[in-house]
């Protein structure tokens, strides 16, 4: 039983540390307007950006309340996943592989929540009102932004605990063949993502494809 706890939460801790190490390095070493960097050929690139929403930059509403609701949803989801994993660990019939997969989802959710909770507090000087991902129409918070010597007031997002952006950096830069109808020439997967997003995706995909193994019928 102890071994199952150590392995499951060891995986969670490893993913969390790796995710945060990469994010902090990216945030403190790259700028928004830096060109993307080829990591593997031209199809897998590093492209720094931040988003105010969920995995792969998707949104849950807009403005202060949408962001706050999203952060609260993440907290509730993480508590529920931890409770579920703790119950499953105690069941000897539950496979260790399933516990590890559940740990991937937990680590991914916690990794992105950490950004929202603490990055505005950890990196206050990195906030730039002129960058699009820091601007929210209707926020009521105005700051001056200078574009090419011209200054104008822009509405920026709320900042502080639970309001931070999530840091993303990886992008597949592959395109569908031109001969394909509707999809020809478009990017196969245009979203920019991070290690936490990847952990959630891998965990969910494994549960879907191996559900007969994880949940055998009695």
PDB file of N, CA and C in Angstrom, residues 78-165:
ATOM      1  N   UNK A  78      -9.338  19.577  -8.356  1.00  0.00           N
ATOM      2  CA  UNK A  78      -8.142  18.985  -7.758  1.00  0.00           C
ATOM      3  C   UNK A  78      -8.474  18.282  -6.451  1.00  0.00           C
ATOM      4  N   UNK A  79      -9.288  18.914  -5.620  1.00  0.00           N
ATOM      5  CA  UNK A  79      -9.700  18.276  -4.363  1.00  0.00           C
ATOM      6  C   UNK A  79     -10.437  16.967  -4.645  1.00  0.00           C
ATOM      7  N   UNK A  80     -11.318  16.987  -5.639  1.00  0.00           N
ATOM      8  CA  UNK A  80     -12.081  15.785  -5.991  1.00  0.00           C
ATOM      9  C   UNK A  80     -11.157  14.679  -6.514  1.00  0.00           C
ATOM     10  N   UNK A  81     -10.172  15.050  -7.343  1.00  0.00           N
ATOM     11  CA  UNK A  81      -9.257  14.050  -7.902  1.00  0.00           C
ATOM     12  C   UNK A  81      -8.391  13.443  -6.799  1.00  0.00           C
ATOM     13  N   UNK A  82      -7.902  14.275  -5.877  1.00  0.00           N
ATOM     14  CA  UNK A  82      -7.091  13.762  -4.766  1.00  0.00           C
ATOM     15  C   UNK A  82      -7.909  12.785  -3.932  1.00  0.00           C
ATOM     16  N   UNK A  83      -9.134  13.164  -3.620  1.00  0.00           N
ATOM     17  CA  UNK A  83     -10.013  12.282  -2.832  1.00  0.00           C
ATOM     18  C   UNK A  83     -10.246  10.964  -3.557  1.00  0.00           C
ATOM     19  N   UNK A  84     -10.478  11.043  -4.860  1.00  0.00           N
ATOM     20  CA  UNK A  84     -10.723   9.834  -5.658  1.00  0.00           C
ATOM     21  C   UNK A  84      -9.492   8.933  -5.683  1.00  0.00           C
ATOM     22  N   UNK A  85      -8.314   9.523  -5.883  1.00  0.00           N
ATOM     23  CA  UNK A  85      -7.089   8.726  -5.938  1.00  0.00           C
ATOM     24  C   UNK A  85      -6.829   8.044  -4.603  1.00  0.00           C
ATOM     25  N   UNK A  86      -7.018   8.771  -3.508  1.00  0.00           N
ATOM     26  CA  UNK A  86      -6.796   8.187  -2.184  1.00  0.00           C
ATOM     27  C   UNK A  86      -7.713   6.989  -1.936  1.00  0.00           C
ATOM     28  N   UNK A  87      -8.946   7.081  -2.421  1.00  0.00           N
ATOM     29  CA  UNK A  87      -9.870   5.948  -2.274  1.00  0.00           C
ATOM     30  C   UNK A  87      -9.446   4.773  -3.140  1.00  0.00           C
ATOM     31  N   UNK A  88      -8.990   5.056  -4.355  1.00  0.00           N
ATOM     32  CA  UNK A  88      -8.611   3.984  -5.267  1.00  0.00           C
ATOM     33  C   UNK A  88      -7.330   3.276  -4.819  1.00  0.00           C
ATOM     34  N   UNK A  89      -6.416   4.010  -4.210  1.00  0.00           N
ATOM     35  CA  UNK A  89      -5.169   3.399  -3.747  1.00  0.00           C
ATOM     36  C   UNK A  89      -5.449   2.283  -2.742  1.00  0.00           C
ATOM     37  N   UNK A  90      -6.477   2.455  -1.935  1.00  0.00           N
ATOM     38  CA  UNK A  90      -6.795   1.478  -0.885  1.00  0.00           C
ATOM     39  C   UNK A  90      -7.438   0.211  -1.432  1.00  0.00           C
ATOM     40  N   UNK A  91      -7.818   0.228  -2.714  1.00  0.00           N
ATOM     41  CA  UNK A  91      -8.452  -0.943  -3.303  1.00  0.00           C
ATOM     42  C   UNK A  91      -7.393  -1.779  -4.018  1.00  0.00           C
ATOM     43  N   UNK A  92      -7.082  -2.964  -3.525  1.00  0.00           N
ATOM     44  CA  UNK A  92      -6.015  -3.775  -4.119  1.00  0.00           C
ATOM     45  C   UNK A  92      -6.289  -4.179  -5.564  1.00  0.00           C
ATOM     46  N   UNK A  93      -7.558  -4.217  -5.958  1.00  0.00           N
ATOM     47  CA  UNK A  93      -7.886  -4.631  -7.316  1.00  0.00           C
ATOM     48  C   UNK A  93      -7.637  -3.529  -8.347  1.00  0.00           C
ATOM     49  N   UNK A  94      -7.460  -2.295  -7.888  1.00  0.00           N
ATOM     50  CA  UNK A  94      -7.201  -1.177  -8.803  1.00  0.00           C
ATOM     51  C   UNK A  94      -5.747  -1.232  -9.246  1.00  0.00           C
ATOM     52  N   UNK A  95      -5.525  -1.174 -10.543  1.00  0.00           N
ATOM     53  CA  UNK A  95      -4.182  -1.298 -11.095  1.00  0.00           C
ATOM     54  C   UNK A  95      -3.339  -0.059 -10.806  1.00  0.00           C
ATOM     55  N   UNK A  96      -2.047  -0.282 -10.566  1.00  0.00           N
ATOM     56  CA  UNK A  96      -1.119   0.821 -10.333  1.00  0.00           C
ATOM     57  C   UNK A  96      -1.051   1.738 -11.552  1.00  0.00           C
ATOM     58  N   UNK A  97      -1.170   1.167 -12.747  1.00  0.00           N
ATOM     59  CA  UNK A  97      -1.137   1.981 -13.962  1.00  0.00           C
ATOM     60  C   UNK A  97      -2.247   3.019 -13.946  1.00  0.00           C
ATOM     61  N   UNK A  98      -3.434   2.636 -13.492  1.00  0.00           N
ATOM     62  CA  UNK A  98      -4.549   3.579 -13.442  1.00  0.00           C
ATOM     63  C   UNK A  98      -4.278   4.677 -12.423  1.00  0.00           C
ATOM     64  N   UNK A  99      -3.653   4.329 -11.316  1.00  0.00           N
ATOM     65  CA  UNK A  99      -3.315   5.346 -10.311  1.00  0.00           C
ATOM     66  C   UNK A  99      -2.314   6.351 -10.877  1.00  0.00           C
ATOM     67  N   UNK A 100      -1.351   5.860 -11.638  1.00  0.00           N
ATOM     68  CA  UNK A 100      -0.367   6.750 -12.255  1.00  0.00           C
ATOM     69  C   UNK A 100      -1.038   7.668 -13.274  1.00  0.00           C
ATOM     70  N   UNK A 101      -1.934   7.099 -14.076  1.00  0.00           N
ATOM     71  CA  UNK A 101      -2.655   7.885 -15.074  1.00  0.00           C
ATOM     72  C   UNK A 101      -3.498   8.964 -14.391  1.00  0.00           C
ATOM     73  N   UNK A 102      -4.159   8.602 -13.295  1.00  0.00           N
ATOM     74  CA  UNK A 102      -4.933   9.588 -12.537  1.00  0.00           C
ATOM     75  C   UNK A 102      -4.014  10.671 -11.982  1.00  0.00           C
ATOM     76  N   UNK A 103      -2.810  10.257 -11.586  1.00  0.00           N
ATOM     77  CA  UNK A 103      -1.834  11.223 -11.093  1.00  0.00           C
ATOM     78  C   UNK A 103      -1.410  12.216 -12.156  1.00  0.00           C
ATOM     79  N   UNK A 104      -1.351  11.780 -13.418  1.00  0.00           N
ATOM     80  CA  UNK A 104      -1.021  12.695 -14.515  1.00  0.00           C
ATOM     81  C   UNK A 104      -2.067  13.801 -14.630  1.00  0.00           C
ATOM     82  N   UNK A 105      -3.331  13.417 -14.548  1.00  0.00           N
ATOM     83  CA  UNK A 105      -4.409  14.404 -14.641  1.00  0.00           C
ATOM     84  C   UNK A 105      -4.335  15.371 -13.458  1.00  0.00           C
ATOM     85  N   UNK A 106      -4.088  14.822 -12.271  1.00  0.00           N
ATOM     86  CA  UNK A 106      -3.973  15.665 -11.075  1.00  0.00           C
ATOM     87  C   UNK A 106      -2.812  16.640 -11.201  1.00  0.00           C
ATOM     88  N   UNK A 107      -1.664  16.150 -11.642  1.00  0.00           N
ATOM     89  CA  UNK A 107      -0.486  17.013 -11.775  1.00  0.00           C
ATOM     90  C   UNK A 107      -0.719  18.114 -12.791  1.00  0.00           C
ATOM     91  N   UNK A 108      -1.366  17.782 -13.911  1.00  0.00           N
ATOM     92  CA  UNK A 108      -1.638  18.784 -14.929  1.00  0.00           C
ATOM     93  C   UNK A 108      -2.562  19.875 -14.431  1.00  0.00           C
ATOM     94  N   UNK A 109      -3.620  19.473 -13.743  1.00  0.00           N
ATOM     95  CA  UNK A 109      -4.567  20.456 -13.213  1.00  0.00           C
ATOM     96  C   UNK A 109      -3.893  21.346 -12.173  1.00  0.00           C
ATOM     97  N   UNK A 110      -3.081  20.735 -11.301  1.00  0.00           N
ATOM     98  CA  UNK A 110      -2.398  21.502 -10.254  1.00  0.00           C
ATOM     99  C   UNK A 110      -1.341  22.430 -10.844  1.00  0.00           C
ATOM    100  N   UNK A 111      -0.666  21.984 -11.899  1.00  0.00           N
ATOM    101  CA  UNK A 111       0.363  22.810 -12.522  1.00  0.00           C
ATOM    102  C   UNK A 111      -0.192  24.094 -13.083  1.00  0.00           C
ATOM    103  N   UNK A 112      -1.309  24.018 -13.790  1.00  0.00           N
ATOM    104  CA  UNK A 112      -1.911  25.229 -14.355  1.00  0.00           C
ATOM    105  C   UNK A 112      -2.552  26.104 -13.277  1.00  0.00           C
ATOM    106  N   UNK A 113      -3.065  25.466 -12.216  1.00  0.00           N
ATOM    107  CA  UNK A 113      -3.621  26.245 -11.115  1.00  0.00           C
ATOM    108  C   UNK A 113      -2.529  27.049 -10.418  1.00  0.00           C
ATOM    109  N   UNK A 114      -1.357  26.461 -10.282  1.00  0.00           N
ATOM    110  CA  UNK A 114      -0.236  27.151  -9.628  1.00  0.00           C
ATOM    111  C   UNK A 114       0.064  28.464 -10.343  1.00  0.00           C
ATOM    112  N   UNK A 115       0.047  28.436 -11.682  1.00  0.00           N
ATOM    113  CA  UNK A 115       0.278  29.668 -12.445  1.00  0.00           C
ATOM    114  C   UNK A 115      -0.728  30.741 -12.049  1.00  0.00           C
ATOM    115  N   UNK A 116      -2.000  30.356 -12.057  1.00  0.00           N
ATOM    116  CA  UNK A 116      -3.065  31.319 -11.763  1.00  0.00           C
ATOM    117  C   UNK A 116      -2.975  31.850 -10.337  1.00  0.00           C
ATOM    118  N   UNK A 117      -2.565  31.003  -9.416  1.00  0.00           N
ATOM    119  CA  UNK A 117      -2.523  31.394  -8.015  1.00  0.00           C
ATOM    120  C   UNK A 117      -1.346  32.321  -7.691  1.00  0.00           C
ATOM    121  N   UNK A 118      -0.178  32.036  -8.254  1.00  0.00           N
ATOM    122  CA  UNK A 118       1.028  32.667  -7.734  1.00  0.00           C
ATOM    123  C   UNK A 118       1.853  33.503  -8.723  1.00  0.00           C
ATOM    124  N   UNK A 119       1.668  33.337 -10.026  1.00  0.00           N
ATOM    125  CA  UNK A 119       2.581  34.004 -10.957  1.00  0.00           C
ATOM    126  C   UNK A 119       2.475  35.523 -10.921  1.00  0.00           C
ATOM    127  N   UNK A 120       1.276  36.051 -10.715  1.00  0.00           N
ATOM    128  CA  UNK A 120       1.162  37.511 -10.603  1.00  0.00           C
ATOM    129  C   UNK A 120       1.882  38.020  -9.357  1.00  0.00           C
ATOM    130  N   UNK A 121       1.934  37.202  -8.311  1.00  0.00           N
ATOM    131  CA  UNK A 121       2.619  37.577  -7.073  1.00  0.00           C
ATOM    132  C   UNK A 121       4.126  37.377  -7.202  1.00  0.00           C
ATOM    133  N   UNK A 122       4.530  36.353  -7.945  1.00  0.00           N
ATOM    134  CA  UNK A 122       5.947  36.027  -8.095  1.00  0.00           C
ATOM    135  C   UNK A 122       6.647  36.924  -9.110  1.00  0.00           C
ATOM    136  N   UNK A 123       5.917  37.343 -10.148  1.00  0.00           N
ATOM    137  CA  UNK A 123       6.540  38.092 -11.248  1.00  0.00           C
ATOM    138  C   UNK A 123       5.783  39.391 -11.542  1.00  0.00           C
ATOM    139  N   UNK A 124       5.627  40.265 -10.555  1.00  0.00           N
ATOM    140  CA  UNK A 124       4.845  41.498 -10.806  1.00  0.00           C
ATOM    141  C   UNK A 124       5.476  42.419 -11.840  1.00  0.00           C
ATOM    142  N   UNK A 125       6.795  42.405 -11.956  1.00  0.00           N
ATOM    143  CA  UNK A 125       7.471  43.317 -12.882  1.00  0.00           C
ATOM    144  C   UNK A 125       7.417  42.831 -14.321  1.00  0.00           C
ATOM    145  N   UNK A 126       6.940  41.597 -14.534  1.00  0.00           N
ATOM    146  CA  UNK A 126       6.880  41.062 -15.889  1.00  0.00           C
ATOM    147  C   UNK A 126       5.564  41.413 -16.592  1.00  0.00           C
ATOM    148  N   UNK A 127       4.653  42.095 -15.888  1.00  0.00           N
ATOM    149  CA  UNK A 127       3.366  42.445 -16.488  1.00  0.00           C
ATOM    150  C   UNK A 127       3.542  43.580 -17.486  1.00  0.00           C
ATOM    151  N   UNK A 128       3.057  43.373 -18.699  1.00  0.00           N
ATOM    152  CA  UNK A 128       3.143  44.379 -19.763  1.00  0.00           C
ATOM    153  C   UNK A 128       1.732  44.643 -20.296  1.00  0.00           C
ATOM    154  N   UNK A 129       1.183  45.829 -20.070  1.00  0.00           N
ATOM    155  CA  UNK A 129      -0.190  46.115 -20.512  1.00  0.00           C
ATOM    156  C   UNK A 129      -0.346  46.144 -22.026  1.00  0.00           C
ATOM    157  N   UNK A 130       0.764  46.223 -22.758  1.00  0.00           N
ATOM    158  CA  UNK A 130       0.691  46.329 -24.215  1.00  0.00           C
ATOM    159  C   UNK A 130       0.540  44.984 -24.912  1.00  0.00           C
ATOM    160  N   UNK A 131       0.672  43.887 -24.154  1.00  0.00           N
ATOM    161  CA  UNK A 131       0.576  42.556 -24.741  1.00  0.00           C
ATOM    162  C   UNK A 131      -0.881  42.092 -24.717  1.00  0.00           C
ATOM    163  N   UNK A 132      -1.322  41.493 -25.792  1.00  0.00           N
ATOM    164  CA  UNK A 132      -2.738  41.162 -25.960  1.00  0.00           C
ATOM    165  C   UNK A 132      -3.269  40.242 -24.866  1.00  0.00           C
ATOM    166  N   UNK A 133      -2.441  39.291 -24.395  1.00  0.00           N
ATOM    167  CA  UNK A 133      -2.967  38.356 -23.400  1.00  0.00           C
ATOM    168  C   UNK A 133      -3.107  38.991 -22.009  1.00  0.00           C
ATOM    169  N   UNK A 134      -2.681  40.232 -21.867  1.00  0.00           N
ATOM    170  CA  UNK A 134      -2.900  40.954 -20.609  1.00  0.00           C
ATOM    171  C   UNK A 134      -4.039  41.964 -20.711  1.00  0.00           C
ATOM    172  N   UNK A 135      -4.701  41.993 -21.850  1.00  0.00           N
ATOM    173  CA  UNK A 135      -5.774  42.954 -22.065  1.00  0.00           C
ATOM    174  C   UNK A 135      -7.136  42.260 -22.058  1.00  0.00           C
ATOM    175  N   UNK A 136      -8.093  42.875 -21.398  1.00  0.00           N
ATOM    176  CA  UNK A 136      -9.454  42.340 -21.324  1.00  0.00           C
ATOM    177  C   UNK A 136     -10.434  43.495 -21.484  1.00  0.00           C
ATOM    178  N   UNK A 137     -11.204  43.462 -22.538  1.00  0.00           N
ATOM    179  CA  UNK A 137     -12.196  44.516 -22.760  1.00  0.00           C
ATOM    180  C   UNK A 137     -13.282  44.439 -21.700  1.00  0.00           C
ATOM    181  N   UNK A 138     -13.599  45.564 -21.100  1.00  0.00           N
ATOM    182  CA  UNK A 138     -14.651  45.624 -20.092  1.00  0.00           C
ATOM    183  C   UNK A 138     -14.186  45.393 -18.676  1.00  0.00           C
ATOM    184  N   UNK A 139     -12.888  45.269 -18.453  1.00  0.00           N
ATOM    185  CA  UNK A 139     -12.383  45.020 -17.100  1.00  0.00           C
ATOM    186  C   UNK A 139     -12.516  46.257 -16.213  1.00  0.00           C
ATOM    187  N   UNK A 140     -12.479  47.439 -16.829  1.00  0.00           N
ATOM    188  CA  UNK A 140     -12.553  48.665 -16.058  1.00  0.00           C
ATOM    189  C   UNK A 140     -11.229  49.093 -15.465  1.00  0.00           C
ATOM    190  N   UNK A 141     -10.167  48.362 -15.759  1.00  0.00           N
ATOM    191  CA  UNK A 141      -8.829  48.709 -15.265  1.00  0.00           C
ATOM    192  C   UNK A 141      -8.027  49.254 -16.442  1.00  0.00           C
ATOM    193  N   UNK A 142      -7.678  50.509 -16.374  1.00  0.00           N
ATOM    194  CA  UNK A 142      -7.010  51.163 -17.501  1.00  0.00           C
ATOM    195  C   UNK A 142      -5.554  51.437 -17.175  1.00  0.00           C
ATOM    196  N   UNK A 143      -4.691  51.182 -18.133  1.00  0.00           N
ATOM    197  CA  UNK A 143      -3.270  51.512 -17.998  1.00  0.00           C
ATOM    198  C   UNK A 143      -2.772  52.076 -19.323  1.00  0.00           C
ATOM    199  N   UNK A 144      -1.759  52.909 -19.217  1.00  0.00           N
ATOM    200  CA  UNK A 144      -1.177  53.497 -20.428  1.00  0.00           C
ATOM    201  C   UNK A 144      -0.273  52.502 -21.125  1.00  0.00           C
ATOM    202  N   UNK A 145      -0.387  52.468 -22.440  1.00  0.00           N
ATOM    203  CA  UNK A 145       0.434  51.578 -23.253  1.00  0.00           C
ATOM    204  C   UNK A 145       1.010  52.380 -24.416  1.00  0.00           C
ATOM    205  N   UNK A 146       2.298  52.211 -24.658  1.00  0.00           N
ATOM    206  CA  UNK A 146       2.968  52.966 -25.711  1.00  0.00           C
ATOM    207  C   UNK A 146       3.289  52.062 -26.888  1.00  0.00           C
ATOM    208  N   UNK A 147       2.728  52.406 -28.056  1.00  0.00           N
ATOM    209  CA  UNK A 147       2.992  51.695 -29.298  1.00  0.00           C
ATOM    210  C   UNK A 147       3.733  52.627 -30.244  1.00  0.00           C
ATOM    211  N   UNK A 148       4.984  52.305 -30.558  1.00  0.00           N
ATOM    212  CA  UNK A 148       5.760  53.081 -31.536  1.00  0.00           C
ATOM    213  C   UNK A 148       5.739  54.577 -31.220  1.00  0.00           C
ATOM    214  N   UNK A 149       5.890  54.901 -29.950  1.00  0.00           N
ATOM    215  CA  UNK A 149       5.955  56.292 -29.543  1.00  0.00           C
ATOM    216  C   UNK A 149       4.613  56.946 -29.280  1.00  0.00           C
ATOM    217  N   UNK A 150       3.514  56.218 -29.559  1.00  0.00           N
ATOM    218  CA  UNK A 150       2.168  56.764 -29.334  1.00  0.00           C
ATOM    219  C   UNK A 150       1.554  56.090 -28.110  1.00  0.00           C
ATOM    220  N   UNK A 151       1.100  56.859 -27.149  1.00  0.00           N
ATOM    221  CA  UNK A 151       0.555  56.331 -25.899  1.00  0.00           C
ATOM    222  C   UNK A 151      -0.965  56.372 -25.912  1.00  0.00           C
ATOM    223  N   UNK A 152      -1.562  55.266 -25.521  1.00  0.00           N
ATOM    224  CA  UNK A 152      -3.012  55.207 -25.386  1.00  0.00           C
ATOM    225  C   UNK A 152      -3.376  54.364 -24.176  1.00  0.00           C
ATOM    226  N   UNK A 153      -4.568  54.555 -23.647  1.00  0.00           N
ATOM    227  CA  UNK A 153      -5.042  53.788 -22.488  1.00  0.00           C
ATOM    228  C   UNK A 153      -5.699  52.496 -22.970  1.00  0.00           C
ATOM    229  N   UNK A 154      -5.370  51.402 -22.318  1.00  0.00           N
ATOM    230  CA  UNK A 154      -5.952  50.103 -22.658  1.00  0.00           C
ATOM    231  C   UNK A 154      -6.518  49.469 -21.398  1.00  0.00           C
ATOM    232  N   UNK A 155      -7.532  48.620 -21.587  1.00  0.00           N
ATOM    233  CA  UNK A 155      -8.103  47.885 -20.457  1.00  0.00           C
ATOM    234  C   UNK A 155      -7.323  46.595 -20.251  1.00  0.00           C
ATOM    235  N   UNK A 156      -6.869  46.380 -19.040  1.00  0.00           N
ATOM    236  CA  UNK A 156      -6.053  45.200 -18.744  1.00  0.00           C
ATOM    237  C   UNK A 156      -6.793  44.270 -17.788  1.00  0.00           C
ATOM    238  N   UNK A 157      -6.311  43.062 -17.716  1.00  0.00           N
ATOM    239  CA  UNK A 157      -6.935  42.049 -16.870  1.00  0.00           C
ATOM    240  C   UNK A 157      -6.708  42.342 -15.390  1.00  0.00           C
ATOM    241  N   UNK A 158      -7.536  41.712 -14.559  1.00  0.00           N
ATOM    242  CA  UNK A 158      -7.312  41.767 -13.124  1.00  0.00           C
ATOM    243  C   UNK A 158      -6.052  40.969 -12.791  1.00  0.00           C
ATOM    244  N   UNK A 159      -5.375  41.397 -11.733  1.00  0.00           N
ATOM    245  CA  UNK A 159      -4.151  40.724 -11.329  1.00  0.00           C
ATOM    246  C   UNK A 159      -4.215  40.355  -9.861  1.00  0.00           C
ATOM    247  N   UNK A 160      -3.426  39.329  -9.502  1.00  0.00           N
ATOM    248  CA  UNK A 160      -3.366  38.918  -8.111  1.00  0.00           C
ATOM    249  C   UNK A 160      -3.622  37.431  -7.955  1.00  0.00           C
ATOM    250  N   UNK A 161      -3.847  37.005  -6.728  1.00  0.00           N
ATOM    251  CA  UNK A 161      -4.092  35.610  -6.396  1.00  0.00           C
ATOM    252  C   UNK A 161      -5.290  35.059  -7.163  1.00  0.00           C
ATOM    253  N   UNK A 162      -5.110  33.974  -7.875  1.00  0.00           N
ATOM    254  CA  UNK A 162      -6.113  33.269  -8.696  1.00  0.00           C
ATOM    255  C   UNK A 162      -6.372  33.937 -10.044  1.00  0.00           C
ATOM    256  N   UNK A 163      -5.671  35.045 -10.358  1.00  0.00           N
ATOM    257  CA  UNK A 163      -5.932  35.746 -11.610  1.00  0.00           C
ATOM    258  C   UNK A 163      -4.768  35.693 -12.592  1.00  0.00           C
ATOM    259  N   UNK A 164      -3.709  34.974 -12.252  1.00  0.00           N
ATOM    260  CA  UNK A 164      -2.543  34.942 -13.111  1.00  0.00           C
ATOM    261  C   UNK A 164      -2.778  34.204 -14.417  1.00  0.00           C
ATOM    262  N   UNK A 165      -1.995  34.564 -15.439  1.00  0.00           N
ATOM    263  CA  UNK A 165      -2.034  33.843 -16.709  1.00  0.00           C
ATOM    264  C   UNK A 165      -1.316  32.507 -16.589  1.00  0.00           C
TER     265      UNK A 165
END
